[in-house]
Short mmCIF file of C-alpha atoms and ligand atoms in Angstrom, two decimals:
data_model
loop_
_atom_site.label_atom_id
_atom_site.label_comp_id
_atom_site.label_asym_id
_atom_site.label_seq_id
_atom_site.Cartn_x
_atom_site.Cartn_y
_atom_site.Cartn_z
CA UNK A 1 104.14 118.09 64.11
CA UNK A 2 103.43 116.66 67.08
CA UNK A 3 105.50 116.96 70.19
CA UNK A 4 105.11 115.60 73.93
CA UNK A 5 105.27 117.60 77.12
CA UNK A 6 106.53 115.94 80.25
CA UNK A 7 105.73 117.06 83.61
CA UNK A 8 106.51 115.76 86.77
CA UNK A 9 104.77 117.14 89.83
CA UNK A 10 105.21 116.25 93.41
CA UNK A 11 101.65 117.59 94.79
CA UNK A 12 100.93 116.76 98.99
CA UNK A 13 96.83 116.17 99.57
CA UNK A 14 96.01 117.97 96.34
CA UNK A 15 92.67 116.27 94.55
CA UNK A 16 92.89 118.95 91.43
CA UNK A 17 93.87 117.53 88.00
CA UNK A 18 92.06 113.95 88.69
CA UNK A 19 90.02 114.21 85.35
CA UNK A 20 91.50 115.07 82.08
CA UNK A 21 90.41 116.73 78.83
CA UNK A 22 87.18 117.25 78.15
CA UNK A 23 84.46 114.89 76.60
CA UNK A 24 84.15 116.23 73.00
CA UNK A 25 88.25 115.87 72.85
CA UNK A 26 89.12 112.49 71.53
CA UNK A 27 92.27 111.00 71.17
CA UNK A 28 93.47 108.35 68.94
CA UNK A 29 95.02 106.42 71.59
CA UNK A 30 95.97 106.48 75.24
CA UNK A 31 97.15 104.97 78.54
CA UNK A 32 96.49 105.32 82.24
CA UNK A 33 98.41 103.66 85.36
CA UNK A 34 98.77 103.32 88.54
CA UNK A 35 101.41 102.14 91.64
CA UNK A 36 98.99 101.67 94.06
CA UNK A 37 97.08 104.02 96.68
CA UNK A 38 97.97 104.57 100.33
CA UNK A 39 98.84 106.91 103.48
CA UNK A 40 102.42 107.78 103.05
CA UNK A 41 102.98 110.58 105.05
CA UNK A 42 104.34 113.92 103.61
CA UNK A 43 108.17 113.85 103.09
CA UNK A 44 109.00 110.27 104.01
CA UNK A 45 109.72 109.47 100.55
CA UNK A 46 113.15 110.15 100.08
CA UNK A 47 114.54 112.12 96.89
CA UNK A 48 116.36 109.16 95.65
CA UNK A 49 113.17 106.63 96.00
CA UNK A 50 110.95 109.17 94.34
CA UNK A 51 113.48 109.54 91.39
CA UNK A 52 113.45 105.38 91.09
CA UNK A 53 109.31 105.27 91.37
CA UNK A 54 109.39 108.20 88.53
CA UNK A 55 112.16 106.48 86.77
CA UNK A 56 110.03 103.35 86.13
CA UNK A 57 106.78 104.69 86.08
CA UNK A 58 107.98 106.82 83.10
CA UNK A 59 109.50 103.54 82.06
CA UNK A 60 106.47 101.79 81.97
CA UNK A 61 104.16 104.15 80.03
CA UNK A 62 107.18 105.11 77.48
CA UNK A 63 106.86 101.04 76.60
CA UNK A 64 102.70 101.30 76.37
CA UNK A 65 103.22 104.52 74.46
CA UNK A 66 105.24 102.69 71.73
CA UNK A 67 103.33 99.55 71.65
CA UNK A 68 99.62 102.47 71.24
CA UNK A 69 101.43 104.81 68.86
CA UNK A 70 102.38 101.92 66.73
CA UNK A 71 99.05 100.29 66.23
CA UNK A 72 99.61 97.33 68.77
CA UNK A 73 96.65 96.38 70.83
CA UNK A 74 95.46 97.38 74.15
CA UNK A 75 95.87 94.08 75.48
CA UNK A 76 99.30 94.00 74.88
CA UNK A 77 99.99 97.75 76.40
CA UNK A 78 98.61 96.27 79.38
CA UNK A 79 100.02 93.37 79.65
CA UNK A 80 103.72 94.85 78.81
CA UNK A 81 103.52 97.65 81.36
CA UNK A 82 102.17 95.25 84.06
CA UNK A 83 104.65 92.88 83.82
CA UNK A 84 107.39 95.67 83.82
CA UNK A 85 106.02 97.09 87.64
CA UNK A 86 105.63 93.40 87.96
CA UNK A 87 109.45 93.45 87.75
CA UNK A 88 110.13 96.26 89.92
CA UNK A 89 110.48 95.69 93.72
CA UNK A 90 108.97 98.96 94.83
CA UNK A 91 105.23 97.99 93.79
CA UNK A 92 103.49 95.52 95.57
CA UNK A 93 102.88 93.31 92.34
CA UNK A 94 104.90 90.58 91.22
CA UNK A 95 109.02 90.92 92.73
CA UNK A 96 107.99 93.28 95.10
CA UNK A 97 104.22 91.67 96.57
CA UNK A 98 103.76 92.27 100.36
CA UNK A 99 103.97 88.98 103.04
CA UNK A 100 101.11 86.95 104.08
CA UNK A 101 100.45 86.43 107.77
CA UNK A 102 102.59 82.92 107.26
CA UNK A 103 105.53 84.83 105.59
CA UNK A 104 104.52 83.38 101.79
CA UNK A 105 103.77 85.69 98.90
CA UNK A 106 100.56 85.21 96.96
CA UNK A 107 99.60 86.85 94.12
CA UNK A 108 96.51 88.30 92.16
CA UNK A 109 95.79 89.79 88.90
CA UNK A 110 93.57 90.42 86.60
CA UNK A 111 92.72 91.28 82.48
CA UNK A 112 89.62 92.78 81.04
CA UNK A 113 88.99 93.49 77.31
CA UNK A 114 86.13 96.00 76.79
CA UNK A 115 85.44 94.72 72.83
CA UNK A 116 84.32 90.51 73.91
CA UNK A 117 84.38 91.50 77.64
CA UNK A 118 86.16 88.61 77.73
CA UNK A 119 88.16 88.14 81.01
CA UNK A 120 90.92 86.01 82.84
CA UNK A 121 92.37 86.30 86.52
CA UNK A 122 94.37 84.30 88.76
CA UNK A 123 94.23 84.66 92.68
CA UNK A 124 96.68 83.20 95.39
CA UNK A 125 99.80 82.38 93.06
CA UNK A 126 102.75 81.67 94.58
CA UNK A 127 105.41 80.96 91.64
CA UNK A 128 104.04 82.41 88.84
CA UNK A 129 106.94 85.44 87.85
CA UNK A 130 104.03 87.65 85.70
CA UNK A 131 100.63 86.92 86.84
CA UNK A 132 99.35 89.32 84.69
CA UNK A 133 100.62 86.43 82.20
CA UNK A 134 98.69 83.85 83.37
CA UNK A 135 95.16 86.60 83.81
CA UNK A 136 95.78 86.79 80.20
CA UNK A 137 96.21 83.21 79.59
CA UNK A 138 93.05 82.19 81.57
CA UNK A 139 91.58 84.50 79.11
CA UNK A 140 93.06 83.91 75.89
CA UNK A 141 93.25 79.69 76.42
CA UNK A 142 91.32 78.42 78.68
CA UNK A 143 87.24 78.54 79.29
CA UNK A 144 87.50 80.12 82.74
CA UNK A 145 87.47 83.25 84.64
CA UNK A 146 89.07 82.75 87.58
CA UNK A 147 91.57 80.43 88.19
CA UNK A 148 93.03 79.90 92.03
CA UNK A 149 95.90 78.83 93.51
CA UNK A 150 98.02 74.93 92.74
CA UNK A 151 95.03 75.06 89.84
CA UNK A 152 96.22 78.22 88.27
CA UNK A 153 100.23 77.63 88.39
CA UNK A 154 99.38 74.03 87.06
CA UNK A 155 97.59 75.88 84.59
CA UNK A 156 99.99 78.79 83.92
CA UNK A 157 103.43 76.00 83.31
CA UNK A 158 100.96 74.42 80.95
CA UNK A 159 101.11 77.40 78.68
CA UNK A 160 105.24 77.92 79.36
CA UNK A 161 104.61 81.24 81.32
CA UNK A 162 107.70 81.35 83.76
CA UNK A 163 108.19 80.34 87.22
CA UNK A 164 110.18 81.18 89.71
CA UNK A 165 111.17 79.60 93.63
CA UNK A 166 109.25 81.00 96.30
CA UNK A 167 112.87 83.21 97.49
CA UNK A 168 112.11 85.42 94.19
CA UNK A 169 109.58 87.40 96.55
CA UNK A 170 111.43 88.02 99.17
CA UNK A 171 112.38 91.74 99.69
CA UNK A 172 113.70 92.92 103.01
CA UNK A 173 111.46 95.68 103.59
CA UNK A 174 108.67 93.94 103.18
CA UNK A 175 109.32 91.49 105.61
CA UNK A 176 110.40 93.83 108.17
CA UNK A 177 106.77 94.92 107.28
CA UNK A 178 105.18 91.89 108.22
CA UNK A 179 107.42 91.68 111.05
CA UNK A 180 106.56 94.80 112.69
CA UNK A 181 102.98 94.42 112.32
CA UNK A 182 102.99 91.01 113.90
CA UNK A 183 104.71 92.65 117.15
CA UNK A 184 102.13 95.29 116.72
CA UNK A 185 99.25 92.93 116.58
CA UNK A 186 100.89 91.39 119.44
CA UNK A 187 101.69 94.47 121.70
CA UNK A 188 98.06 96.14 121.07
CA UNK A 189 95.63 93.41 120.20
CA UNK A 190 94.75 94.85 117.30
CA UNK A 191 91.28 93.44 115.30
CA UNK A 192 91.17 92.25 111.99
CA UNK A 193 90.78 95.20 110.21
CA UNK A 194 92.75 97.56 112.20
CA UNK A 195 95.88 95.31 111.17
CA UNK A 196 95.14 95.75 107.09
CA UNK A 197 98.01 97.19 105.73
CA UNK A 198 98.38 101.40 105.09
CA UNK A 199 100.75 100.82 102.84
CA UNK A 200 99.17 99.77 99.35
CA UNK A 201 101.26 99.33 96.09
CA UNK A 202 98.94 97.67 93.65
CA UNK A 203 99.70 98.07 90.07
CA UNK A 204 97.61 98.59 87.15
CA UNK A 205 96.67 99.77 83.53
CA UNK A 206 94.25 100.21 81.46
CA UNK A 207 94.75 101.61 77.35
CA UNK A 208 92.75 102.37 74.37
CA UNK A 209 94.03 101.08 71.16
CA UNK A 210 93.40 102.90 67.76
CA UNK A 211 90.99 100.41 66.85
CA UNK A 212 88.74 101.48 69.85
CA UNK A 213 89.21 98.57 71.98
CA UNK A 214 89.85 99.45 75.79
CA UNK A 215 91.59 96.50 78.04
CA UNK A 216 92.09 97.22 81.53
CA UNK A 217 94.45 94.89 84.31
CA UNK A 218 95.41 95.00 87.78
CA UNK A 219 98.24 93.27 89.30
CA UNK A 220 99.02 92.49 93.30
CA UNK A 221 100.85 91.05 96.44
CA UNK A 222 97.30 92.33 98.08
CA UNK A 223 97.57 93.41 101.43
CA UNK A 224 100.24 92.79 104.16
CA UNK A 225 99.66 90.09 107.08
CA UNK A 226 96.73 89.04 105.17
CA UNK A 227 95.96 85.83 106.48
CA UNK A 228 93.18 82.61 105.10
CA UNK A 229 93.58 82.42 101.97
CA UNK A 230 92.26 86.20 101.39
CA UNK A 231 91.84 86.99 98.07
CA UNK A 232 91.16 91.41 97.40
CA UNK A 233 89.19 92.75 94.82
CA UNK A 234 92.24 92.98 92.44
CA UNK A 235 91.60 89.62 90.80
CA UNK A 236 87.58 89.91 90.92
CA UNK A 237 86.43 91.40 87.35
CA UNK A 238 84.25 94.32 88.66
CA UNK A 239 85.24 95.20 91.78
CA UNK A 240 89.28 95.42 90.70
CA UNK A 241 89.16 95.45 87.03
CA UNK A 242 86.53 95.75 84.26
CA UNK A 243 86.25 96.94 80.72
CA UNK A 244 83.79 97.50 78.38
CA UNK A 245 84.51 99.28 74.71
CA UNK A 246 80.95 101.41 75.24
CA UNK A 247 81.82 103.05 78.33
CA UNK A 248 85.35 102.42 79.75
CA UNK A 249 87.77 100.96 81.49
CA UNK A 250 88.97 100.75 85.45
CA UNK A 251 91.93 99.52 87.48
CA UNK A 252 91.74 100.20 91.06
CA UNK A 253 93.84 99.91 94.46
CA UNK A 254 92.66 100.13 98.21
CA UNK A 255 91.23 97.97 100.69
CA UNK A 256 90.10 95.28 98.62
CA UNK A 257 86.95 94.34 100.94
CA UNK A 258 85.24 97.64 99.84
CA UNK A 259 85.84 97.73 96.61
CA UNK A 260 84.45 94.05 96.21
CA UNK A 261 81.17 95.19 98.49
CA UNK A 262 80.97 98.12 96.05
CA UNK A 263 81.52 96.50 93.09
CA UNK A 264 83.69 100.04 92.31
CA UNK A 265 85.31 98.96 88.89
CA UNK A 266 82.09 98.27 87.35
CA UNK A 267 80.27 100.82 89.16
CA UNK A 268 81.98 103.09 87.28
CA UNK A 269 80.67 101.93 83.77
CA UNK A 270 77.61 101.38 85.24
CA UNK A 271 77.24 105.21 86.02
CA UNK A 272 78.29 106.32 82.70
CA UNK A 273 76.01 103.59 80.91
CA UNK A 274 72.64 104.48 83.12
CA UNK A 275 73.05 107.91 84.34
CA UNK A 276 75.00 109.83 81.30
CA UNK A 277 78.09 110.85 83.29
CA UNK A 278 81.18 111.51 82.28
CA UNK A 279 84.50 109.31 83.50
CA UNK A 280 85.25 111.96 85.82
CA UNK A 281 82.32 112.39 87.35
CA UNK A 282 81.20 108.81 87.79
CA UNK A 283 84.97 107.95 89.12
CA UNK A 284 84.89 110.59 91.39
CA UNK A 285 81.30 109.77 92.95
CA UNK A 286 82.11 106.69 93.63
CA UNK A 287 85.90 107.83 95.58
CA UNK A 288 84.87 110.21 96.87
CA UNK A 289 81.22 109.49 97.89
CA UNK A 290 80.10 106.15 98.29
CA UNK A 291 83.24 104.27 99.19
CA UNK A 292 84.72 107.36 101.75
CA UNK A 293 81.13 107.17 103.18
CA UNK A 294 81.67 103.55 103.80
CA UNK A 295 85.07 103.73 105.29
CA UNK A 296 86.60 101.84 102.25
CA UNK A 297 89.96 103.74 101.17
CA UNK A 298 91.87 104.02 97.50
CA UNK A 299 91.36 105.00 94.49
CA UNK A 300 90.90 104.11 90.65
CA UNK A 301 92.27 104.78 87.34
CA UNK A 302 90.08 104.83 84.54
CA UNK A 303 89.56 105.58 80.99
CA UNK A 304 86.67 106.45 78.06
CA UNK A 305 86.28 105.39 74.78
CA UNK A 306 87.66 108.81 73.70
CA UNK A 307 90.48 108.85 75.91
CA UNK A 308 89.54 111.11 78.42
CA UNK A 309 90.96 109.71 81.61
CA UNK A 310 90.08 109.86 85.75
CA UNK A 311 92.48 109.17 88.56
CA UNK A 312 90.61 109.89 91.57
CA UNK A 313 91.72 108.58 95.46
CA UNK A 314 90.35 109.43 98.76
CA UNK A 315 93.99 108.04 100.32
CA UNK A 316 97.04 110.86 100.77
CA UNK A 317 98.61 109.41 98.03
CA UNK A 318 99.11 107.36 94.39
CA UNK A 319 101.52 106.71 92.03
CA UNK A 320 99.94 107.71 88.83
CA UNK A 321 100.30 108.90 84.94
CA UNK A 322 98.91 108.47 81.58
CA UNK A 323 100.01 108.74 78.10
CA UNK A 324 98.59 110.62 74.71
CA UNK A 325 99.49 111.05 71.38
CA UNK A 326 100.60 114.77 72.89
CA UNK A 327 101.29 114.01 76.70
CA UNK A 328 103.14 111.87 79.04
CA UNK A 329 102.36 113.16 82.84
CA UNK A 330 103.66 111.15 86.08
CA UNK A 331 102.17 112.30 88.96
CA UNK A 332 103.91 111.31 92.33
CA UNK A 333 101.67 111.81 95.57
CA UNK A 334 103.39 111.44 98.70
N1 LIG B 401 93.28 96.08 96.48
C1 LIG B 401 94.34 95.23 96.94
C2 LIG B 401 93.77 94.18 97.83
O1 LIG B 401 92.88 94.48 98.61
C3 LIG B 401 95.40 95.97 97.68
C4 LIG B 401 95.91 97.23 97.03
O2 LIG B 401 95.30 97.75 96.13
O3 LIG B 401 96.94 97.68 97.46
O4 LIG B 401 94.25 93.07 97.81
#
């Protein structure tokens, strides 16, 4: 008979317990997410916002969990839990996605299927409710990759998905955000890239169904007081998301610039595919090796054709937790 264990831990710059299971063990299905990577420091998350954050991150993988135990595909698990964060206010994804340096929202996201490697994204979106919708639309219905901006919501009312007025976004604190970097930028003179935000909040998935098939999505605001039109790595397939069924499949959060120079989501398969490592391993390399070494912070989730699952980050802290036929772990890092 089967039965689950639930843990919660609360763990303060603790990198143990990043890679699960070992390579022989293979499970019939399973699920890894993430709430983004970042520098919180240690205790300023209060008892009551770390119950909410565990609340709907146990939420979230509870849903995939049904829709993987049940047969349903790993598109849908991803999609589903997405758009649930999505929902939430406390990630910055959907509801809750940080302020430009013009005070708009503008949203990315991203889908990758590891059996067609078939993809859809959607970058700069201002009134789109799920983007991770309208990724999957792009991929499912239209020809394209990458759809942008006007283009994209045009496209995404096309195929019903819902909108919403521009006010949806709006959440106090991350205004006062944007508002307190702006006097910062002002007071100090800071550059460009001493203004990018600490703070991250990125949201993503990525599941293996019991057919095999491993989808992977990412879903953000991107980063605070960006300003240009900037568009992170979240919504380009293989720096932010990628997925193929013979290796695995990655979701990742951080400063967006480095994982796009690194091409980290797909750097990760890569690693398995020509070098023989394991998830772990090639996750962790990349975290912890090439991207500290470069000055790019965050981390990745990511997942094998046999379920065995990495969560590295090189940050203080990420929301993360997966789901197995036996297991359901949320980890909170502060
Ligand atoms: N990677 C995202 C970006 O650069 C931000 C994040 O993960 O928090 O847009």
């Amino acid at each position: 008979m089967l039965f689950r264990i639930t843990v919660v831990l609360l763990c303060v710059l603790c990198f143990a317990c990043q890679s699960h299971a070992p390579k022989e063990t293979s499970h019939a299905w399973a699920m890894v997410i993430h709430g983004g990577a970042g520098f919180s420091k240690k205790g300023s998350l209060s008892k009551e916002k770390e119950a909410e954050y565990h609340t709907i991150l146990n939420q979230a993988l509870t849903r995939g969990e049904l829709i993987l135990k049940n047969g349903g595909t790993s598109e849908d698990a991803v999609v589903e839990v997405i758009a649930m964060l999505e929902d939430s206010p406390l990630f910055n994804a959907g509801k809750g996605a940080v302020f430009t340096h013009d005070k708009q929202n503008e949203l990315d996201a991203s889908i990758m299927k590891g059996d067609d490697m078939n993809a859809g994204a959607v970058a700069g979106v201002r009134s789109i409710k799920n983007p991770i919708k309208a990724a999957r639309a792009v991929m499912n219905d239209s020809k394209h990759v990458l759809l942008t901006a006007r283009g994209a919501e045009t496209f995404a009312s096309s195929q019903s998905l819902e909108q919403v007025d521009s006010s949806y976004f709006f959440t106090q604190k991350n205004y006062d955000r944007l508002l307190k970097i702006l006097d910062e930028e002002k007071d100090v003179g800071l550059d460009d890239e001493q203004q990018s935000d600490e703070k991250f909040g990125t949201v993503g998935a990525v599941a293996l169904d019991q057919s095999g098939n491993i989808t992977a999505g990412t879903s953000t605001g991107g980063m605070t007081n960006k300003k240009w039109d900037r568009v992170g790595d979240s919504p380009i397939i293989g720096a932010g998301t990628y997925a193929n069924n013979a290796t695995c499949g990655v979701s990742c959060t951080g400063h967006g610039e480095y994982f796009i120079r690194y091409a980290v989501a797909t750097d990760v398969s890569k690693r398995m595919e020509y070098l023989g490592e394991g998830v772990g391993e090639a996750a962790e390399h990349i975290i912890h090796s090439s991207l500290k070494a470069a000055g790019g912070n965050g981390g990745l989730i990511a997942l094998d054709k046999y379920g065995n699952i990495a969560m590295p980050f090189n940050t203080t802290a990420m929301f993360r937790g997966f789901v197995r036929p036996d297991t359901l772990v949320t980890l909170l890092y502060e």
